[in-house]
């Protein structure tokens, strides 16, 4: 990814081109997930041709950011909200993946009707709780068995298949071929849960109770989720959306947690949601309640 240099220490750790941000009519603040680099938003760079300028929030230990202090969801949301308020006269949208989805939801609650927010495979409060932890542990053990190795990196590469296509997908030879192909292409970009990264990225989510304030206009919030997501299940995500209120929710059959890899066109759907008028969000974006 050819990311801009941060030219203003006042808003670290946000990474952006201050000149381009000042000139742009639209800003999209992009927040990745645990163990993901900012390059997952490479597709968003193409939006510049339509007047959008991306701003990035890197995670600890990646993309030039120090490993310490660890990620804190509320603090990250505060950083993003402060930046957005500075450019309140511009059109601002928030885009997050997984843990980044939790962060942008928290930031949206602080900013109210001033932003539109899209969360891809959004993380749930308290990291989904005990049920998610138990299911993930089981998936990791199954991945180690498939890899025939207890080495962290070997098991993680096998677990990547589950993240891509879900638990059912790894039992289907045809679907697994797709998962293997995608994983092979991602090997040099893969971030592993070692060196303190996972702890720095995950601890804050496990402690996050959800947004501090209710979201006032839920027509301006949308979730984009893989129906086979093994991390935050469709049932748990729907329950979270229902608790928040009438959140727009779009599901992608046959796709897992890493939706941006198995269905890159999700970014086109996000753009359609951002571009849609508030009066007809469903018609313009193809989203369903």
mmCIF file of N, CA and C in Angstrom, residues 120-124 128 131-132 135 139 165-168 223-243 247-257 259 288-289:
data_model
loop_
_atom_site.group_PDB
_atom_site.id
_atom_site.type_symbol
_atom_site.label_atom_id
_atom_site.label_comp_id
_atom_site.label_asym_id
_atom_site.label_seq_id
_atom_site.Cartn_x
_atom_site.Cartn_y
_atom_site.Cartn_z
ATOM 1 N N UNK A 120 -17.324 -3.996 8.303
ATOM 2 C CA UNK A 120 -17.200 -5.298 7.663
ATOM 3 C C UNK A 120 -16.829 -6.317 8.731
ATOM 4 N N UNK A 121 -17.640 -7.370 8.874
ATOM 5 C CA UNK A 121 -17.410 -8.405 9.894
ATOM 6 C C UNK A 121 -17.124 -7.774 11.256
ATOM 7 N N UNK A 122 -18.024 -6.928 11.749
ATOM 8 C CA UNK A 122 -17.731 -6.159 12.957
ATOM 9 C C UNK A 122 -17.529 -7.021 14.197
ATOM 10 N N UNK A 123 -16.541 -6.631 14.997
ATOM 11 C CA UNK A 123 -16.315 -7.299 16.275
ATOM 12 C C UNK A 123 -17.434 -6.940 17.240
ATOM 13 N N UNK A 124 -17.720 -7.863 18.162
ATOM 14 C CA UNK A 124 -18.807 -7.691 19.111
ATOM 15 C C UNK A 124 -18.285 -7.235 20.472
ATOM 16 N N UNK A 128 -17.207 -10.863 21.835
ATOM 17 C CA UNK A 128 -18.166 -11.950 21.658
ATOM 18 C C UNK A 128 -18.364 -12.813 22.879
ATOM 19 N N UNK A 131 -18.668 -17.574 24.510
ATOM 20 C CA UNK A 131 -19.056 -18.434 23.384
ATOM 21 C C UNK A 131 -18.079 -18.291 22.223
ATOM 22 N N UNK A 132 -17.688 -17.054 21.919
ATOM 23 C CA UNK A 132 -16.740 -16.825 20.834
ATOM 24 C C UNK A 132 -15.365 -17.383 21.186
ATOM 25 N N UNK A 135 -15.446 -21.197 20.835
ATOM 26 C CA UNK A 135 -15.517 -21.627 19.441
ATOM 27 C C UNK A 135 -14.179 -21.399 18.725
ATOM 28 N N UNK A 139 -11.668 -24.086 16.966
ATOM 29 C CA UNK A 139 -11.240 -23.959 15.574
ATOM 30 C C UNK A 139 -9.719 -24.003 15.449
ATOM 31 N N UNK A 165 -13.362 -19.219 4.675
ATOM 32 C CA UNK A 165 -14.552 -19.895 4.148
ATOM 33 C C UNK A 165 -15.445 -20.512 5.212
ATOM 34 N N UNK A 166 -15.086 -20.389 6.472
ATOM 35 C CA UNK A 166 -15.934 -20.904 7.534
ATOM 36 C C UNK A 166 -15.686 -22.367 7.826
ATOM 37 N N UNK A 167 -16.343 -22.871 8.858
ATOM 38 C CA UNK A 167 -16.120 -24.252 9.316
ATOM 39 C C UNK A 167 -16.609 -25.275 8.287
ATOM 40 N N UNK A 168 -17.737 -24.994 7.654
ATOM 41 C CA UNK A 168 -18.242 -25.918 6.649
ATOM 42 C C UNK A 168 -17.356 -25.932 5.416
ATOM 43 N N UNK A 223 -23.824 -3.019 8.494
ATOM 44 C CA UNK A 223 -22.912 -4.137 8.715
ATOM 45 C C UNK A 223 -22.854 -4.983 7.435
ATOM 46 N N UNK A 224 -21.651 -5.402 7.066
ATOM 47 C CA UNK A 224 -21.439 -6.270 5.915
ATOM 48 C C UNK A 224 -20.763 -7.536 6.445
ATOM 49 N N UNK A 225 -21.455 -8.655 6.402
ATOM 50 C CA UNK A 225 -20.972 -9.845 7.113
ATOM 51 C C UNK A 225 -21.005 -11.092 6.240
ATOM 52 N N UNK A 226 -20.007 -11.946 6.441
ATOM 53 C CA UNK A 226 -19.999 -13.250 5.806
ATOM 54 C C UNK A 226 -20.923 -14.181 6.571
ATOM 55 N N UNK A 227 -21.783 -14.877 5.864
ATOM 56 C CA UNK A 227 -22.748 -15.752 6.542
ATOM 57 C C UNK A 227 -22.069 -16.919 7.247
ATOM 58 N N UNK A 228 -20.825 -17.244 6.842
ATOM 59 C CA UNK A 228 -20.094 -18.354 7.448
ATOM 60 C C UNK A 228 -18.994 -17.871 8.392
ATOM 61 N N UNK A 229 -19.089 -16.657 8.860
ATOM 62 C CA UNK A 229 -18.060 -16.093 9.739
ATOM 63 C C UNK A 229 -17.880 -16.973 10.975
ATOM 64 N N UNK A 230 -16.677 -17.545 11.181
ATOM 65 C CA UNK A 230 -16.475 -18.416 12.341
ATOM 66 C C UNK A 230 -16.074 -17.658 13.606
ATOM 67 N N UNK A 231 -15.756 -16.382 13.463
ATOM 68 C CA UNK A 231 -15.308 -15.597 14.618
ATOM 69 C C UNK A 231 -16.503 -14.961 15.319
ATOM 70 N N UNK A 232 -17.221 -14.139 14.586
ATOM 71 C CA UNK A 232 -18.431 -13.507 15.122
ATOM 72 C C UNK A 232 -19.605 -14.038 14.286
ATOM 73 N N UNK A 233 -20.302 -14.991 14.821
ATOM 74 C CA UNK A 233 -21.314 -15.709 14.056
ATOM 75 C C UNK A 233 -22.432 -14.790 13.581
ATOM 76 N N UNK A 234 -23.116 -15.230 12.525
ATOM 77 C CA UNK A 234 -24.223 -14.439 11.993
ATOM 78 C C UNK A 234 -25.305 -14.247 13.044
ATOM 79 N N UNK A 235 -25.546 -15.269 13.877
ATOM 80 C CA UNK A 235 -26.569 -15.155 14.921
ATOM 81 C C UNK A 235 -26.186 -14.111 15.961
ATOM 82 N N UNK A 236 -24.919 -14.162 16.407
ATOM 83 C CA UNK A 236 -24.461 -13.198 17.406
ATOM 84 C C UNK A 236 -24.426 -11.789 16.835
ATOM 85 N N UNK A 237 -24.032 -11.674 15.569
ATOM 86 C CA UNK A 237 -23.980 -10.357 14.936
ATOM 87 C C UNK A 237 -25.380 -9.775 14.763
ATOM 88 N N UNK A 238 -26.325 -10.626 14.369
ATOM 89 C CA UNK A 238 -27.709 -10.155 14.238
ATOM 90 C C UNK A 238 -28.267 -9.716 15.588
ATOM 91 N N UNK A 239 -27.921 -10.457 16.632
ATOM 92 C CA UNK A 239 -28.389 -10.089 17.971
ATOM 93 C C UNK A 239 -27.809 -8.736 18.387
ATOM 94 N N UNK A 240 -26.549 -8.519 18.072
ATOM 95 C CA UNK A 240 -25.898 -7.235 18.382
ATOM 96 C C UNK A 240 -26.551 -6.108 17.592
ATOM 97 N N UNK A 241 -26.794 -6.336 16.299
ATOM 98 C CA UNK A 241 -27.443 -5.327 15.468
ATOM 99 C C UNK A 241 -28.825 -4.992 16.007
ATOM 100 N N UNK A 242 -29.554 -6.023 16.442
ATOM 101 C CA UNK A 242 -30.894 -5.798 16.980
ATOM 102 C C UNK A 242 -30.833 -5.004 18.285
ATOM 103 N N UNK A 243 -29.798 -5.255 19.084
ATOM 104 C CA UNK A 243 -29.647 -4.520 20.337
ATOM 105 C C UNK A 243 -29.361 -3.048 20.075
ATOM 106 N N UNK A 247 -30.301 -1.597 12.512
ATOM 107 C CA UNK A 247 -29.071 -1.505 11.729
ATOM 108 C C UNK A 247 -29.263 -2.211 10.392
ATOM 109 N N UNK A 248 -28.803 -1.591 9.317
ATOM 110 C CA UNK A 248 -28.825 -2.251 8.016
ATOM 111 C C UNK A 248 -27.788 -3.367 8.017
ATOM 112 N N UNK A 249 -28.174 -4.514 7.493
ATOM 113 C CA UNK A 249 -27.311 -5.689 7.544
ATOM 114 C C UNK A 249 -27.318 -6.393 6.197
ATOM 115 N N UNK A 250 -26.118 -6.605 5.648
ATOM 116 C CA UNK A 250 -26.016 -7.340 4.391
ATOM 117 C C UNK A 250 -25.159 -8.576 4.615
ATOM 118 N N UNK A 251 -25.681 -9.738 4.247
ATOM 119 C CA UNK A 251 -24.963 -10.995 4.405
ATOM 120 C C UNK A 251 -24.464 -11.495 3.051
ATOM 121 N N UNK A 252 -23.339 -12.197 3.100
ATOM 122 C CA UNK A 252 -22.749 -12.767 1.893
ATOM 123 C C UNK A 252 -22.621 -14.269 2.097
ATOM 124 N N UNK A 253 -23.475 -15.014 1.429
ATOM 125 C CA UNK A 253 -23.494 -16.470 1.583
ATOM 126 C C UNK A 253 -22.172 -17.083 1.127
ATOM 127 N N UNK A 254 -21.708 -18.061 1.887
ATOM 128 C CA UNK A 254 -20.499 -18.791 1.520
ATOM 129 C C UNK A 254 -19.200 -18.113 1.883
ATOM 130 N N UNK A 255 -19.277 -16.946 2.507
ATOM 131 C CA UNK A 255 -18.061 -16.207 2.865
ATOM 132 C C UNK A 255 -17.883 -16.183 4.381
ATOM 133 N N UNK A 256 -16.612 -16.142 4.804
ATOM 134 C CA UNK A 256 -16.296 -16.162 6.216
ATOM 135 C C UNK A 256 -15.955 -14.789 6.769
ATOM 136 N N UNK A 257 -14.984 -14.764 7.672
ATOM 137 C CA UNK A 257 -14.631 -13.523 8.362
ATOM 138 C C UNK A 257 -13.840 -12.574 7.463
ATOM 139 N N UNK A 259 -13.902 -11.317 4.640
ATOM 140 C CA UNK A 259 -14.770 -11.010 3.507
ATOM 141 C C UNK A 259 -14.072 -10.144 2.465
ATOM 142 N N UNK A 288 -30.352 -4.852 2.951
ATOM 143 C CA UNK A 288 -31.643 -5.278 3.493
ATOM 144 C C UNK A 288 -31.617 -5.181 4.998
ATOM 145 N N UNK A 289 -32.736 -4.875 5.575
ATOM 146 C CA UNK A 289 -32.801 -4.750 7.038
ATOM 147 C C UNK A 289 -32.712 -6.103 7.690
#
